[in-house]
mmCIF file of C-alpha atoms in Angstrom:
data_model
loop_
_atom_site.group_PDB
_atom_site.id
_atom_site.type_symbol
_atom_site.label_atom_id
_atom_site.label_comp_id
_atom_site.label_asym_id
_atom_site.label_seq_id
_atom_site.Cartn_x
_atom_site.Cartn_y
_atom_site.Cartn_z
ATOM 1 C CA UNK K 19 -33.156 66.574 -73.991
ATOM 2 C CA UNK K 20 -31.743 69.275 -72.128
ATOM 3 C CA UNK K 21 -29.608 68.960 -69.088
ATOM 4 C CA UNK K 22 -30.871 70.122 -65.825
ATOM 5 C CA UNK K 23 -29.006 70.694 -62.807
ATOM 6 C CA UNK K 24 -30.370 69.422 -59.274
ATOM 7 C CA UNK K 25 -30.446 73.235 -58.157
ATOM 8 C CA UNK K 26 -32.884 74.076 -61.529
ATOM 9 C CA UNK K 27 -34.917 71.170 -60.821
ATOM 10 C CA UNK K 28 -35.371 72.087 -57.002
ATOM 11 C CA UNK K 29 -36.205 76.159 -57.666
ATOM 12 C CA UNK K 30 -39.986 76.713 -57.983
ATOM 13 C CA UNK K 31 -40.332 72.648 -58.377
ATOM 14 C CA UNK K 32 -43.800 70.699 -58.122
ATOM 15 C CA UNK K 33 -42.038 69.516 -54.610
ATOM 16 C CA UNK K 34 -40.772 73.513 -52.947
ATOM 17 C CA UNK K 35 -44.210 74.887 -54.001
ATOM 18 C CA UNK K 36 -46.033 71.697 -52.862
ATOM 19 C CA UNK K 37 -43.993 72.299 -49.773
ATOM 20 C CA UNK K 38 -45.194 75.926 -49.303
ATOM 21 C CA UNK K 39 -48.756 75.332 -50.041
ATOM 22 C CA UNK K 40 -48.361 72.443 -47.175
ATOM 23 C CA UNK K 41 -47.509 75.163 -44.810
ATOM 24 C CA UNK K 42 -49.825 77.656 -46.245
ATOM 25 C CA UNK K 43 -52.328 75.177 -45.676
ATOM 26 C CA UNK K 44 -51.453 74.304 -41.759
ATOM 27 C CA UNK K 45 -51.374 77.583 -40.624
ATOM 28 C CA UNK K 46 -54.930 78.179 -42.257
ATOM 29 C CA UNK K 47 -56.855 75.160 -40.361
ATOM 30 C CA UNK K 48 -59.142 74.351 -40.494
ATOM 31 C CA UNK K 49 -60.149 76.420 -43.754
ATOM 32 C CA UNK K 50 -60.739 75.281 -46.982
ATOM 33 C CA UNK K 51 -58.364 77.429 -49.702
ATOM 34 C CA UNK K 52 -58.970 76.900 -53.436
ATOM 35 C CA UNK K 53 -56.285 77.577 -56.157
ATOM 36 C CA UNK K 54 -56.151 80.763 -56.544
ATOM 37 C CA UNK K 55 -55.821 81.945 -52.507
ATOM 38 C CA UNK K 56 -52.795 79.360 -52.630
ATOM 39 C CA UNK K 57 -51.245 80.967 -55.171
ATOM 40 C CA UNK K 58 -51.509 84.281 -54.112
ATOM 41 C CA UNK K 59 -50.695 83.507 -50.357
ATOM 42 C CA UNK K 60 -47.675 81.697 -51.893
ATOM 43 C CA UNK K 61 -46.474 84.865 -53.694
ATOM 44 C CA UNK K 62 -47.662 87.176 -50.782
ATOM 45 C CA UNK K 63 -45.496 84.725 -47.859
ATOM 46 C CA UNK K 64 -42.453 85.473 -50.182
ATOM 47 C CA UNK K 65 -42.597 88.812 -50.824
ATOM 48 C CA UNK K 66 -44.446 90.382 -47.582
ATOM 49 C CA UNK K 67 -43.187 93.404 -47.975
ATOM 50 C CA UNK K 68 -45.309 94.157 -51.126
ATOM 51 C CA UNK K 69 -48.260 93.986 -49.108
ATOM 52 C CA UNK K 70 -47.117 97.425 -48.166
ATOM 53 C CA UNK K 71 -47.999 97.828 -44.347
ATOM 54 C CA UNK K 72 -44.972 98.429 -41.582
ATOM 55 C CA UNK K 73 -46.047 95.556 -39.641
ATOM 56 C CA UNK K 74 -45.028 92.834 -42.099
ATOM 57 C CA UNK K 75 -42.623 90.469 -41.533
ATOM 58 C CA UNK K 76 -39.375 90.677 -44.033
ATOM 59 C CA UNK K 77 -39.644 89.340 -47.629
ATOM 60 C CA UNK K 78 -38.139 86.182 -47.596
ATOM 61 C CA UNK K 79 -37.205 86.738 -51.745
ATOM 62 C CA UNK K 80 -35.383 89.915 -52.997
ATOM 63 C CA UNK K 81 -37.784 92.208 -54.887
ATOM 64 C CA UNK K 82 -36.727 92.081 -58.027
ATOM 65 C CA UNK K 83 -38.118 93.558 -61.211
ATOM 66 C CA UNK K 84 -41.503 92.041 -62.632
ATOM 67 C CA UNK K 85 -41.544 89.280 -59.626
ATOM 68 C CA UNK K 86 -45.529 90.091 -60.061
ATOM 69 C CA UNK K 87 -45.262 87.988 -63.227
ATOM 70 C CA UNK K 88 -44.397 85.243 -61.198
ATOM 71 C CA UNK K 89 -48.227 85.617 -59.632
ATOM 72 C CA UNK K 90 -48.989 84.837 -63.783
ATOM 73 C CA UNK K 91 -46.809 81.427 -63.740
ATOM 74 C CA UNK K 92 -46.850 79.933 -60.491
ATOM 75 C CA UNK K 93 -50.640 78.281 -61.300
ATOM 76 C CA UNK K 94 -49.607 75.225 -63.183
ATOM 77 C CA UNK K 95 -46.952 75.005 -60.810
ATOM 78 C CA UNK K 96 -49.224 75.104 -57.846
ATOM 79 C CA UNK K 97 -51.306 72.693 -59.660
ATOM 80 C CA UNK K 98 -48.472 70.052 -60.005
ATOM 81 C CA UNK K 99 -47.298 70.830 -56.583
ATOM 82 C CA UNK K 100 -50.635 69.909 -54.966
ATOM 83 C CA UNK K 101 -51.275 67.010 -56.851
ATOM 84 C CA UNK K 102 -48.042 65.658 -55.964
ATOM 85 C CA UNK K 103 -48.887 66.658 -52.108
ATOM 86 C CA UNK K 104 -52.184 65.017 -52.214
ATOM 87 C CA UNK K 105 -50.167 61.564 -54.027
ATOM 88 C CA UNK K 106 -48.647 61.201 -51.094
ATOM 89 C CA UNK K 107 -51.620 61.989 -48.904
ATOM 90 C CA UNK K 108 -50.258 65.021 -47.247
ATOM 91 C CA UNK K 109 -53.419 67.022 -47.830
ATOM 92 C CA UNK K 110 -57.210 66.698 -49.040
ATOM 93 C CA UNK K 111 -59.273 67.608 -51.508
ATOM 94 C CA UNK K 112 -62.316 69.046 -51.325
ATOM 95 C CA UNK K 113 -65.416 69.577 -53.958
ATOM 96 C CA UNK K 114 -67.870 71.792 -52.465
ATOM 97 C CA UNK K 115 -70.369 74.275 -53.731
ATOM 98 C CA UNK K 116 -67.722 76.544 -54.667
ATOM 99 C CA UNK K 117 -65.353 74.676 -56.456
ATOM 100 C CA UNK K 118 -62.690 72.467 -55.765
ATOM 101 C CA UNK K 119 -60.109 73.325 -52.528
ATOM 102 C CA UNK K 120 -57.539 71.936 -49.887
ATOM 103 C CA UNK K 121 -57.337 71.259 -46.612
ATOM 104 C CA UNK K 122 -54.407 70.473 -44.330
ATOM 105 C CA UNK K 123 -54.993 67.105 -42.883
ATOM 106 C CA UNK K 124 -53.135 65.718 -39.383
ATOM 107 C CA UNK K 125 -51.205 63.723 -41.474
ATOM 108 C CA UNK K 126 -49.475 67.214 -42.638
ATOM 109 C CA UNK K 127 -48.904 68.432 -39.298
ATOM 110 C CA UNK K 128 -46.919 65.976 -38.553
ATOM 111 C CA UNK K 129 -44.705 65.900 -41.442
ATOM 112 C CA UNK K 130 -44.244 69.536 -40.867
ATOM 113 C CA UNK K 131 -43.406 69.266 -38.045
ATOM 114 C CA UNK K 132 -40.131 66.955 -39.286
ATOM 115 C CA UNK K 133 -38.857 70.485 -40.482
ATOM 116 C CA UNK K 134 -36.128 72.693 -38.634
ATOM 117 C CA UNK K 135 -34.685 74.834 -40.796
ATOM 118 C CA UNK K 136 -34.258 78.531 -40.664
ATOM 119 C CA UNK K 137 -36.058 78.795 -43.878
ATOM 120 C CA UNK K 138 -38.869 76.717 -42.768
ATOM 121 C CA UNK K 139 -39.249 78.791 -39.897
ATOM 122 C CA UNK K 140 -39.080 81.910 -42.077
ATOM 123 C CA UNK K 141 -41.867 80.295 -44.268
ATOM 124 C CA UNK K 142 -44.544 79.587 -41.418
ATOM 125 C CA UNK K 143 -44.182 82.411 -40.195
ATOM 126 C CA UNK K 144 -44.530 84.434 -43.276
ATOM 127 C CA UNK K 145 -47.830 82.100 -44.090
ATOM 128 C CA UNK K 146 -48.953 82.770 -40.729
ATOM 129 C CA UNK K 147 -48.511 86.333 -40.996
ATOM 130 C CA UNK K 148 -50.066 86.365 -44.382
ATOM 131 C CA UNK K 149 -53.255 84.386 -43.520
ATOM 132 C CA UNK K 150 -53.788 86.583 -40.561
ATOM 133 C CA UNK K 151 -53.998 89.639 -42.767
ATOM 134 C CA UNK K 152 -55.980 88.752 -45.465
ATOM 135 C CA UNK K 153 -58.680 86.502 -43.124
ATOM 136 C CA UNK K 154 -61.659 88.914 -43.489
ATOM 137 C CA UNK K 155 -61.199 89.100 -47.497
ATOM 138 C CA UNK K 156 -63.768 87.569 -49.372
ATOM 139 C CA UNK K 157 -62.316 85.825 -52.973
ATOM 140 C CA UNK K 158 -63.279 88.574 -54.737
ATOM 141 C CA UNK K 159 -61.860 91.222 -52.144
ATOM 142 C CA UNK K 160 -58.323 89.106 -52.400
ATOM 143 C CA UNK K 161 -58.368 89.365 -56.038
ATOM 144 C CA UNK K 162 -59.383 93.253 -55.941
ATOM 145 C CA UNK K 163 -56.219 93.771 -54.050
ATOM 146 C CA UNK K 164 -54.020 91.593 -55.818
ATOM 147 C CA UNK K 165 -55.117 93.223 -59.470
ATOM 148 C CA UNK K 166 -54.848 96.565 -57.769
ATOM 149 C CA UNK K 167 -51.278 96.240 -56.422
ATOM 150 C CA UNK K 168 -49.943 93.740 -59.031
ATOM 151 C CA UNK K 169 -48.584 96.393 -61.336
ATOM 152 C CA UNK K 170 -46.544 97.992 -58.556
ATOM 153 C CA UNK K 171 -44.940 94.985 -57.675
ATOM 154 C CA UNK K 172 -41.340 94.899 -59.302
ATOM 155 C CA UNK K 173 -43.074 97.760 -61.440
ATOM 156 C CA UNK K 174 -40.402 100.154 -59.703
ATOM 157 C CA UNK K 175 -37.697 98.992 -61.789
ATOM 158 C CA UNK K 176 -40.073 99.199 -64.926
ATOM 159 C CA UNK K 177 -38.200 102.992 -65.721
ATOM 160 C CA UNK K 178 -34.723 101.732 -65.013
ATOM 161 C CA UNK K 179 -34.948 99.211 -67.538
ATOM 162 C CA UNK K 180 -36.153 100.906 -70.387
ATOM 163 C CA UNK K 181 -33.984 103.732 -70.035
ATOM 164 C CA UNK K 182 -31.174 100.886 -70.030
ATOM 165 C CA UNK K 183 -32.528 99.518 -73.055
ATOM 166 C CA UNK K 184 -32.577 103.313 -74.687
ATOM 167 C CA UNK K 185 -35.894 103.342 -74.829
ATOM 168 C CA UNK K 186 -36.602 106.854 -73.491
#
């Protein structure tokens, strides 16, 4: 079994992403949000400034090259991260018409609101920012975008590292 350190255990964890979607969820009541809005509000809260317009808020994670893959992964790891919120009763679930989604319940306003740090702060308001943006896209106008930028996200380095690999 390999050895883990607490840091590699804490960095994109069931618990930080179950964490996010908490807030992600808050700042969206009372709406409903399936899977895949979480996951693409997650990545969009960290990396604002992909969204490309001047009024964003700083990217709370450096850009770096490919970060659109992690768009790709984070699903299974959203998964986890909501099941473990909704363990512990800090959200619902809903099944509906359209699927299954989540809901912030009182219960996760209030443990939000045991929270203080800078990076907290940095995250609500991010997810606020966020949910105000996209809040007139339909599902399928969210997913339009996302397909449509997602190659130009961490694409700009794309160039630098093939010619680094001498692959000109």
């Amino acid at each position: 079994m390999a050895e883990h350190s607490a840091n590699d255990m804490a960095f994109n964890s069931p618990l930080e992403i179950g964490l996010r979607a908490l807030i992600i969820l808050s700042v969206n009541q009372p709406a409903y949000l399936d899977l895949q809005r979480l996951v693409y509000y997650d990545y969009l809260v960290l990396h604002t400034r992909d969204i490309g317009d001047p009024n964003s808020p700083d990217s709370i994670h450096p850009a770096t090259p490919h970060r659109s893959g992690e768009i790709v992964v984070r699903r299974k790891a959203m998964q986890d991260g909501l099941d473990l919120m909704y363990s512990r009763t800090l959200l619902e679930i809903v099944f509906g018409g359209n699927g299954v989604s989540y809901i912030a319940t009182e219960l996760t306003n209030a443990f939000l609101d045991l929270f203080e740090s800078e990076y907290y702060k940095l995250l609500r308001n991010n997810a606020f920012w966020v949910s105000q943006f996209f809040s007139e896209y339909s599902d399928e106008e969210l997913k339009g975008y996302i397909d449509n930028k997602l190659g130009s996200w961490g694409g700009e380095f794309m160039y630098e590292a093939l010619t680094r690999s001498g692959l000109e």
